[in-house]
Amino acid sequence: MFITLEGIEGSGKSTQLRHLVAMLAARGHDCLVTREPGGTPIGRKIRSILLDPDNTGMAPLTELLLYAADRAQHTRELIFPALAQGRTVISDRFWDATTVYQGYARGLNLDVIRQLHRLVLAECKPDLTLLFDLPVAVGLARALQAIDKGARMDSESRFERERLDFHERVRKGYLTLAGLEPDRFRIIDAAGDETAVRNKMQTIMNSILEKNHTAHHSHQTQENP
Ligand code: TMP
């Protein structure tokens, strides 16, 4: 099973990821926990270029290709092998972030992005995407506070420093994608505190995992009547 977590800056998805891993591990899942950009050693070098606030002159196409390069390495080195071994892969951001940030928010051509996705991902797609949704002002206030408190490095703040309307387009973009693929996406209201959000995620995950378990079980019974 392949699960991705998405949301605007300050949506709390990285904190909730830890709770999600605990939920899955408790059910016996062998989890690979990873993130984009920067899931691999090569990816971490790409990440530092992408998020460096000094890189104000980065062309949008350069940005797109660096995210694609990070993902090409990430899928080949980690994700594809783990899925082939039957592990549960959980990634803090994945390809939807490119469609939303570089496509909807930055304005790059969506067809070009789709073609790149085809090249980089082949047929691979997440089974489930949890979208942590909240008002942009709330998310950005949290994200900037995390930088002030030192919980997030200023050297990774290039996106937090984008204008408000950029982040509004990101939020809307994610909601648009969720509307286009309602079977894959689950939207979680992330405006509440950590416990409230975790409880919402737990309810969603319980129902998905029960359904998967039942489907798997009935499939096995059919195979071995
Ligand atoms: P994060 O580690 O806090 O999620 O930061 C990663 C940043 O990179 C975040 O601002 C979103 C951005 N991003 C893109 O613009 N495109 C992408 O494809 C990905 C994976 C992330």
GROMACS .gro file of C-alpha atoms and ligand atoms in nm:
model
  246
    1MET     CA    1   0.000   0.000   0.000
    2PHE     CA    2   0.127   0.346  -0.092
    3ILE     CA    3   0.004   0.642   0.117
    4THR     CA    4   0.096   1.007   0.063
    5LEU     CA    5   0.036   1.309   0.285
    6GLU     CA    6  -0.022   1.652   0.135
    7GLY     CA    7  -0.115   2.001   0.249
    8ILE     CA    8  -0.011   2.364   0.255
    9GLU     CA    9   0.276   2.489   0.471
   10GLY     CA   10   0.192   2.453   0.841
   11SER     CA   11  -0.082   2.194   0.786
   12GLY     CA   12   0.075   1.966   1.050
   13LYS     CA   13   0.109   1.673   0.808
   14SER     CA   14   0.461   1.585   0.922
   15THR     CA   15   0.345   1.562   1.285
   16GLN     CA   16   0.043   1.353   1.182
   17LEU     CA   17   0.270   1.127   0.978
   18ARG     CA   18   0.423   1.000   1.302
   19HIS     CA   19   0.076   0.912   1.436
   20LEU     CA   20  -0.013   0.744   1.108
   21VAL     CA   21   0.299   0.526   1.121
   22ALA     CA   22   0.212   0.422   1.477
   23MET     CA   23  -0.143   0.328   1.368
   24LEU     CA   24  -0.017   0.119   1.078
   25ALA     CA   25   0.263  -0.046   1.276
   26ALA     CA   26   0.008  -0.146   1.541
   27ARG     CA   27  -0.179  -0.333   1.267
   28GLY     CA   28   0.135  -0.515   1.162
   29HIS     CA   29   0.231  -0.307   0.857
   30ASP     CA   30   0.600  -0.304   0.767
   31CYS     CA   31   0.635   0.068   0.690
   32LEU     CA   32   0.885   0.264   0.484
   33VAL     CA   33   0.855   0.628   0.591
   34THR     CA   34   0.995   0.882   0.351
   35ARG     CA   35   0.949   1.230   0.210
   36GLU     CA   36   0.988   1.461  -0.088
   37PRO     CA   37   1.199   1.638  -0.166
   38GLY     CA   38   1.495   1.469   0.003
   39GLY     CA   39   1.407   1.102   0.057
   40THR     CA   40   1.750   0.983  -0.060
   41PRO     CA   41   2.109   1.110  -0.017
   42ILE     CA   42   2.104   1.255  -0.371
   43GLY     CA   43   1.757   1.394  -0.305
   44ARG     CA   44   1.879   1.571   0.009
   45LYS     CA   45   2.130   1.764  -0.200
   46ILE     CA   46   1.851   1.856  -0.444
   47ARG     CA   47   1.630   1.958  -0.149
   48SER     CA   48   1.884   2.204  -0.017
   49ILE     CA   49   1.898   2.377  -0.357
   50LEU     CA   50   1.519   2.382  -0.388
   51LEU     CA   51   1.442   2.526  -0.045
   52ASP     CA   52   1.731   2.772  -0.009
   53PRO     CA   53   1.575   3.120   0.028
   54ASP     CA   54   1.884   3.271  -0.140
   55ASN     CA   55   1.782   3.102  -0.466
   56THR     CA   56   1.536   3.379  -0.554
   57GLY     CA   57   1.632   3.362  -0.921
   58MET     CA   58   1.535   2.999  -0.979
   59ALA     CA   59   1.340   2.965  -1.304
   60PRO     CA   60   1.006   2.782  -1.260
   61LEU     CA   61   1.118   2.520  -1.515
   62THR     CA   62   1.439   2.454  -1.317
   63GLU     CA   63   1.227   2.410  -1.007
   64LEU     CA   64   0.998   2.163  -1.184
   65LEU     CA   65   1.288   1.957  -1.319
   66LEU     CA   66   1.463   1.947  -0.982
   67TYR     CA   67   1.149   1.808  -0.816
   68ALA     CA   68   1.120   1.555  -1.099
   69ALA     CA   69   1.488   1.459  -1.057
   70ASP     CA   70   1.440   1.413  -0.684
   71ARG     CA   71   1.136   1.189  -0.752
   72ALA     CA   72   1.311   0.985  -1.021
   73GLN     CA   73   1.581   0.896  -0.769
   74HIS     CA   74   1.335   0.847  -0.484
   75THR     CA   75   1.108   0.607  -0.672
   76ARG     CA   76   1.393   0.397  -0.815
   77GLU     CA   77   1.605   0.383  -0.501
   78LEU     CA   78   1.334   0.348  -0.236
   79ILE     CA   79   0.967   0.344  -0.332
   80PHE     CA   80   0.950   0.090  -0.617
   81PRO     CA   81   1.166  -0.169  -0.436
   82ALA     CA   82   0.970  -0.130  -0.110
   83LEU     CA   83   0.633  -0.170  -0.286
   84ALA     CA   84   0.766  -0.473  -0.473
   85GLN     CA   85   0.852  -0.627  -0.135
   86GLY     CA   86   0.494  -0.574  -0.016
   87ARG     CA   87   0.586  -0.299   0.232
   88THR     CA   88   0.360  -0.006   0.317
   89VAL     CA   89   0.516   0.316   0.187
   90ILE     CA   90   0.422   0.647   0.349
   91SER     CA   91   0.557   0.963   0.187
   92ASP     CA   92   0.539   1.316   0.325
   93ARG     CA   93   0.446   1.478  -0.009
   94PHE     CA   94   0.466   1.322  -0.354
   95TRP     CA   95   0.362   1.398  -0.713
   96ASP     CA   96   0.043   1.591  -0.628
   97ALA     CA   97   0.269   1.859  -0.476
   98THR     CA   98   0.425   1.914  -0.818
   99THR     CA   99   0.089   1.945  -0.993
  100VAL     CA  100  -0.023   2.193  -0.729
  101TYR     CA  101   0.288   2.402  -0.653
  102GLN     CA  102   0.452   2.409  -0.995
  103GLY     CA  103   0.131   2.372  -1.197
  104TYR     CA  104  -0.164   2.545  -1.030
  105ALA     CA  105   0.039   2.790  -0.818
  106ARG     CA  106   0.345   2.863  -1.034
  107GLY     CA  107   0.152   2.844  -1.360
  108LEU     CA  108   0.362   2.589  -1.552
  109ASN     CA  109   0.187   2.398  -1.827
  110LEU     CA  110  -0.014   2.111  -1.678
  111ASP     CA  111   0.035   1.892  -1.987
  112VAL     CA  112   0.412   1.920  -1.953
  113ILE     CA  113   0.380   1.824  -1.587
  114ARG     CA  114   0.162   1.524  -1.677
  115GLN     CA  115   0.419   1.407  -1.932
  116LEU     CA  116   0.696   1.435  -1.674
  117HIS     CA  117   0.485   1.237  -1.427
  118ARG     CA  118   0.442   0.961  -1.683
  119LEU     CA  119   0.818   0.947  -1.736
  120VAL     CA  120   0.910   0.956  -1.369
  121LEU     CA  121   0.633   0.747  -1.216
  122ALA     CA  122   0.560   0.495  -1.492
  123GLU     CA  123   0.235   0.336  -1.369
  124CYS     CA  124   0.296   0.402  -1.000
  125LYS     CA  125   0.029   0.599  -0.815
  126PRO     CA  126  -0.054   0.636  -0.445
  127ASP     CA  127  -0.343   0.419  -0.325
  128LEU     CA  128  -0.444   0.681  -0.072
  129THR     CA  129  -0.368   1.052  -0.031
  130LEU     CA  130  -0.450   1.229   0.294
  131LEU     CA  131  -0.499   1.601   0.234
  132PHE     CA  132  -0.458   1.814   0.547
  133ASP     CA  133  -0.665   2.119   0.470
  134LEU     CA  134  -0.682   2.447   0.661
  135PRO     CA  135  -0.702   2.823   0.593
  136VAL     CA  136  -0.379   2.961   0.449
  137ALA     CA  137  -0.344   3.231   0.716
  138VAL     CA  138  -0.356   2.967   0.993
  139GLY     CA  139  -0.107   2.738   0.819
  140LEU     CA  140   0.141   3.014   0.735
  141ALA     CA  141   0.129   3.156   1.088
  142ARG     CA  142   0.217   2.808   1.218
  143ALA     CA  143   0.492   2.759   0.960
  144LEU     CA  144   0.657   3.095   1.031
  145GLN     CA  145   0.634   3.028   1.405
  146ALA     CA  146   0.814   2.697   1.349
  147ILE     CA  147   1.097   2.886   1.176
  148ASP     CA  148   1.112   3.146   1.459
  149LYS     CA  149   1.125   2.871   1.720
  150GLY     CA  150   1.402   2.695   1.531
  151ALA     CA  151   1.186   2.387   1.465
  152ARG     CA  152   1.233   2.451   1.094
  153MET     CA  153   1.550   2.588   0.946
  154ASP     CA  154   1.545   2.931   0.789
  155SER     CA  155   1.765   2.781   0.514
  156GLU     CA  156   1.456   2.585   0.402
  157SER     CA  157   1.212   2.874   0.398
  158ARG     CA  158   1.198   2.962   0.026
  159PHE     CA  159   0.832   2.858  -0.007
  160GLU     CA  160   0.715   3.004   0.326
  161ARG     CA  161   0.838   3.337   0.189
  162GLU     CA  162   0.607   3.323  -0.113
  163ARG     CA  163   0.316   3.566  -0.119
  164LEU     CA  164  -0.022   3.485   0.031
  165ASP     CA  165  -0.195   3.448  -0.308
  166PHE     CA  166   0.059   3.177  -0.405
  167HIS     CA  167  -0.042   2.974  -0.099
  168GLU     CA  168  -0.411   3.036  -0.171
  169ARG     CA  169  -0.358   2.883  -0.516
  170VAL     CA  170  -0.180   2.587  -0.355
  171ARG     CA  171  -0.472   2.526  -0.119
  172LYS     CA  172  -0.729   2.558  -0.397
  173GLY     CA  173  -0.516   2.337  -0.623
  174TYR     CA  174  -0.511   2.057  -0.369
  175LEU     CA  175  -0.888   2.082  -0.323
  176THR     CA  176  -0.933   2.070  -0.701
  177LEU     CA  177  -0.723   1.753  -0.726
  178ALA     CA  178  -0.917   1.596  -0.440
  179GLY     CA  179  -1.240   1.672  -0.626
  180LEU     CA  180  -1.105   1.510  -0.943
  181GLU     CA  181  -1.005   1.187  -0.765
  182PRO     CA  182  -1.241   1.141  -0.472
  183ASP     CA  183  -1.160   0.770  -0.441
  184ARG     CA  184  -0.792   0.833  -0.378
  185PHE     CA  185  -0.815   1.149  -0.163
  186ARG     CA  186  -0.941   1.192   0.191
  187ILE     CA  187  -0.964   1.553   0.311
  188ILE     CA  188  -0.887   1.605   0.680
  189ASP     CA  189  -0.977   1.935   0.847
  190ALA     CA  190  -0.639   2.031   0.992
  191ALA     CA  191  -0.735   2.358   1.163
  192GLY     CA  192  -0.780   2.196   1.505
  193ASP     CA  193  -0.513   2.089   1.752
  194GLU     CA  194  -0.288   1.787   1.710
  195THR     CA  195  -0.513   1.545   1.900
  196ALA     CA  196  -0.829   1.650   1.719
  197VAL     CA  197  -0.662   1.606   1.380
  198ARG     CA  198  -0.514   1.272   1.482
  199ASN     CA  199  -0.857   1.147   1.589
  200LYS     CA  200  -1.006   1.245   1.254
  201MET     CA  201  -0.726   1.065   1.074
  202GLN     CA  202  -0.773   0.758   1.294
  203THR     CA  203  -1.143   0.736   1.204
  204ILE     CA  204  -1.061   0.760   0.833
  205MET     CA  205  -0.779   0.506   0.854
  206ASN     CA  206  -0.986   0.258   1.056
  207SER     CA  207  -1.256   0.250   0.790
  208ILE     CA  208  -1.005   0.221   0.502
  209LEU     CA  209  -0.801  -0.051   0.670
  210GLU     CA  210  -1.113  -0.250   0.766
  211LYS     CA  211  -1.234  -0.233   0.406
  212ASN     CA  212  -0.892  -0.343   0.274
  213HIS     CA  213  -0.878  -0.622   0.525
  214THR     CA  214  -1.225  -0.749   0.428
  215ALA     CA  215  -1.143  -0.726   0.054
  216HIS     CA  216  -0.815  -0.910   0.104
  217HIS     CA  217  -0.982  -1.173   0.320
  218SER     CA  218  -1.268  -1.242   0.079
  219HIS     CA  219  -1.018  -1.257  -0.209
  220GLN     CA  220  -0.821  -1.522  -0.019
  221THR     CA  221  -1.136  -1.719   0.061
  222GLN     CA  222  -1.232  -1.715  -0.306
  223GLU     CA  223  -0.886  -1.841  -0.399
  224ASN     CA  224  -0.898  -2.118  -0.137
  225PRO     CA  225  -1.263  -2.212  -0.103
  226TMP     P1  226   0.818   2.036   0.329
  226TMP     O1  227   0.928   1.939   0.352
  226TMP     O2  228   0.793   2.131   0.438
  226TMP     O3  229   0.691   1.970   0.284
  226TMP     O4  230   0.872   2.135   0.215
  226TMP     C1  231   0.882   2.103   0.085
  226TMP     C2  232   0.847   2.224   0.002
  226TMP     O5  233   0.860   2.191  -0.135
  226TMP     C3  234   0.705   2.271   0.024
  226TMP     O6  235   0.702   2.411   0.027
  226TMP     C4  236   0.633   2.225  -0.100
  226TMP     C5  237   0.740   2.222  -0.203
  226TMP     N1  238   0.720   2.119  -0.308
  226TMP     C6  239   0.694   2.159  -0.438
  226TMP     O7  240   0.686   2.278  -0.466
  226TMP     N2  241   0.680   2.063  -0.535
  226TMP     C7  242   0.693   1.929  -0.509
  226TMP     O8  243   0.680   1.845  -0.600
  226TMP     C8  244   0.720   1.888  -0.372
  226TMP     C9  245   0.735   1.743  -0.340
  226TMP    C10  246   0.733   1.987  -0.276
   0.00000   0.00000   0.00000
